[in-house]
């Protein structure tokens, strides 16, 4: 199993939209089995992926919070075949990485889950919160790779330094961790190599095929079905397909 954390310490950079569409594309066009992990206490991924599921499937016992606090994880089905999810609950917010016992988190538990399900899934995609929380630490310990979805503006680029610093710290604990690359999101034109993308490339990071801005993405969040179902011809969907192909073919980036 290939384990990827989708991370940016900024909110609203399309982490969750990327997790949803990557999972759907990995299954539909590449026949891959995917385990999604929702590591964000806002639960956007969980709500999106389990909206169509029967009540019994939607229960939240056994989510990531339970796993990180020593209880049994319960993996649930989503509306997409071969795509399952370990859900989030809002109590993830209460986890403190530094406290031993009590509210302290077992940050190795996701790595253990990875071992357990190694043969069952081809990809684990972890939708991280916009914070360096206990769940984010657990994700970076379990992961091989990090994808950084990013809006190419000055705020996003400035935020990178902090994120790279945190990733480097985590590499002391998990030396296998690499940055797969930056995924520019919400771009006005995919073919445009902006000054910002050029800057990032010059810094030695891989910059993936950019995802165009499309009104169909907001619409998708209401329809609760990935772009390949709701708007297969929109620019963002075409770009996510190109990105997934690039991601699957490309090796890790060893620059950081
Ligand atoms: N390619 C895109 N085009 C237009 N809007 C987008 C695109 N990608 C994401 N969005 C919108 O940006 C907002 C944030 O996306 P989300 O995935 O929730 O970010 P994050 O998980 O990083 O906080 C959502 O309203 C989403 O619909
Ligand atoms: Mg999110």
Short mmCIF file of C-alpha atoms in Angstrom, two decimals, residues 63-223:
data_model
loop_
_atom_site.label_atom_id
_atom_site.label_comp_id
_atom_site.label_asym_id
_atom_site.label_seq_id
_atom_site.Cartn_x
_atom_site.Cartn_y
_atom_site.Cartn_z
CA UNK A 63 -13.29 6.66 13.56
CA UNK A 64 -9.76 8.04 13.59
CA UNK A 65 -10.28 9.51 17.08
CA UNK A 66 -11.03 6.06 18.45
CA UNK A 67 -8.03 4.59 16.66
CA UNK A 68 -5.71 7.26 18.07
CA UNK A 69 -7.06 6.72 21.59
CA UNK A 70 -6.50 2.99 21.69
CA UNK A 71 -9.86 1.73 20.50
CA UNK A 72 -10.84 -0.37 17.53
CA UNK A 73 -11.02 1.31 14.11
CA UNK A 74 -14.10 0.64 11.97
CA UNK A 75 -13.55 1.14 8.25
CA UNK A 76 -16.70 2.07 6.36
CA UNK A 77 -17.84 1.80 2.79
CA UNK A 78 -18.43 4.90 0.67
CA UNK A 79 -20.70 5.37 -2.34
CA UNK A 80 -17.73 4.45 -4.58
CA UNK A 81 -16.84 0.77 -5.01
CA UNK A 82 -13.37 -0.15 -3.71
CA UNK A 83 -13.09 3.18 -1.88
CA UNK A 84 -13.52 2.90 1.89
CA UNK A 85 -13.07 5.45 4.65
CA UNK A 86 -11.81 5.71 8.19
CA UNK A 87 -14.06 8.58 9.30
CA UNK A 88 -13.35 11.66 11.38
CA UNK A 89 -15.39 12.99 14.28
CA UNK A 90 -15.24 16.47 15.79
CA UNK A 91 -13.64 15.11 18.96
CA UNK A 92 -10.38 14.88 16.98
CA UNK A 93 -10.04 18.52 17.93
CA UNK A 94 -9.57 17.58 21.57
CA UNK A 95 -6.56 15.34 20.98
CA UNK A 96 -3.32 16.63 22.32
CA UNK A 97 -0.15 15.08 21.01
CA UNK A 98 1.93 16.06 24.03
CA UNK A 99 -0.20 14.68 26.83
CA UNK A 100 0.60 11.16 27.88
CA UNK A 101 -2.58 9.26 28.75
CA UNK A 102 -5.79 11.24 29.24
CA UNK A 103 -6.37 13.04 26.01
CA UNK A 104 -3.00 12.03 24.62
CA UNK A 105 -2.92 10.45 21.20
CA UNK A 106 -1.17 7.27 20.13
CA UNK A 107 0.45 8.78 17.05
CA UNK A 108 1.76 5.36 15.92
CA UNK A 109 -1.72 3.88 15.62
CA UNK A 110 -2.21 4.87 11.97
CA UNK A 111 1.12 3.25 11.08
CA UNK A 112 -0.14 0.07 12.73
CA UNK A 113 -3.38 0.28 10.75
CA UNK A 114 -1.32 0.68 7.59
CA UNK A 115 0.48 -2.59 8.36
CA UNK A 116 -2.79 -4.32 9.06
CA UNK A 117 -4.37 -3.29 5.74
CA UNK A 118 -1.27 -3.37 3.59
CA UNK A 119 -2.60 -6.07 1.26
CA UNK A 120 -6.19 -4.93 1.24
CA UNK A 121 -5.73 -1.49 -0.39
CA UNK A 122 -3.41 -0.06 -3.02
CA UNK A 123 -3.55 3.50 -1.73
CA UNK A 124 -4.20 5.20 1.58
CA UNK A 125 -5.01 8.89 1.15
CA UNK A 126 -5.05 10.95 4.34
CA UNK A 127 -6.99 14.22 4.24
CA UNK A 128 -5.12 16.32 6.79
CA UNK A 129 -6.37 19.28 8.85
CA UNK A 130 -4.98 22.80 8.33
CA UNK A 131 -2.97 22.47 11.53
CA UNK A 132 -0.13 20.47 12.97
CA UNK A 133 -2.46 18.46 15.19
CA UNK A 134 -2.02 15.00 16.71
CA UNK A 135 -3.91 13.52 13.75
CA UNK A 136 -1.58 15.33 11.34
CA UNK A 137 1.46 13.99 13.21
CA UNK A 138 0.02 10.47 13.04
CA UNK A 139 -0.53 10.97 9.29
CA UNK A 140 3.05 12.09 8.65
CA UNK A 141 4.43 9.16 10.66
CA UNK A 142 2.34 6.67 8.64
CA UNK A 143 2.89 8.25 5.21
CA UNK A 144 5.49 7.71 2.49
CA UNK A 145 4.60 10.83 0.61
CA UNK A 146 3.03 14.24 1.03
CA UNK A 147 1.05 16.07 -1.63
CA UNK A 148 0.72 19.78 -0.96
CA UNK A 149 -2.35 21.29 -2.63
CA UNK A 150 -1.75 24.99 -2.92
CA UNK A 151 -3.34 28.14 -4.21
CA UNK A 152 -0.55 29.93 -6.01
CA UNK A 153 -0.73 33.24 -4.20
CA UNK A 154 1.71 35.04 -1.91
CA UNK A 155 -0.04 33.81 1.26
CA UNK A 156 0.23 30.20 0.11
CA UNK A 157 3.87 30.48 -0.85
CA UNK A 158 4.80 32.14 2.44
CA UNK A 159 3.03 29.38 4.36
CA UNK A 160 5.21 26.78 2.64
CA UNK A 161 8.30 27.52 4.74
CA UNK A 162 6.50 26.54 7.93
CA UNK A 163 5.06 23.39 6.38
CA UNK A 164 8.42 22.28 5.00
CA UNK A 165 9.95 22.86 8.42
CA UNK A 166 7.34 20.62 10.04
CA UNK A 167 7.85 17.95 7.38
CA UNK A 168 11.61 18.01 7.93
CA UNK A 169 11.04 17.54 11.65
CA UNK A 170 8.80 14.57 10.96
CA UNK A 171 11.46 13.03 8.71
CA UNK A 172 13.53 12.53 11.87
CA UNK A 173 10.80 10.18 13.10
CA UNK A 174 9.84 8.81 9.67
CA UNK A 175 12.89 8.90 7.38
CA UNK A 176 10.86 7.32 4.54
CA UNK A 177 8.69 10.45 4.25
CA UNK A 178 9.16 12.46 1.04
CA UNK A 179 7.36 15.35 -0.59
CA UNK A 180 5.75 14.09 -3.80
CA UNK A 181 5.11 17.65 -4.89
CA UNK A 182 2.97 20.74 -4.90
CA UNK A 183 -0.40 20.53 -6.59
CA UNK A 184 -1.46 24.01 -7.75
CA UNK A 185 -5.22 24.27 -7.26
CA UNK A 186 -7.90 26.78 -8.26
CA UNK A 187 -5.75 28.04 -11.14
CA UNK A 188 -7.19 30.24 -13.84
CA UNK A 189 -5.40 28.46 -16.69
CA UNK A 190 -3.74 25.05 -16.51
CA UNK A 191 -1.25 25.73 -19.27
CA UNK A 192 -0.06 28.94 -17.68
CA UNK A 193 3.24 28.48 -15.91
CA UNK A 194 2.81 31.28 -13.43
CA UNK A 195 5.61 33.10 -11.78
CA UNK A 196 4.62 31.37 -8.54
CA UNK A 197 4.88 27.87 -10.03
CA UNK A 198 8.24 28.80 -11.51
CA UNK A 199 9.43 29.98 -8.10
CA UNK A 200 8.40 26.70 -6.50
CA UNK A 201 10.11 24.68 -9.20
CA UNK A 202 13.26 26.69 -8.75
CA UNK A 203 13.18 25.75 -5.07
CA UNK A 204 13.59 22.10 -6.11
CA UNK A 205 10.04 20.95 -5.51
CA UNK A 206 8.07 19.06 -8.10
CA UNK A 207 5.06 21.00 -9.30
CA UNK A 208 2.28 18.74 -10.54
CA UNK A 209 -0.15 19.36 -13.38
CA UNK A 210 -2.23 22.32 -12.13
CA UNK A 211 -5.95 22.03 -11.43
CA UNK A 212 -8.06 24.73 -13.04
CA UNK A 213 -10.64 26.72 -11.14
CA UNK A 214 -14.14 25.60 -11.98
CA UNK A 215 -17.54 26.54 -10.57
CA UNK A 216 -18.43 22.85 -10.85
CA UNK A 217 -16.21 22.11 -7.84
CA UNK A 218 -18.41 24.12 -5.46
CA UNK A 219 -21.39 22.45 -7.07
CA UNK A 220 -19.81 19.05 -6.47
CA UNK A 221 -19.73 19.72 -2.72
CA UNK A 222 -23.53 20.01 -2.76
CA UNK A 223 -24.11 17.09 -5.11
#
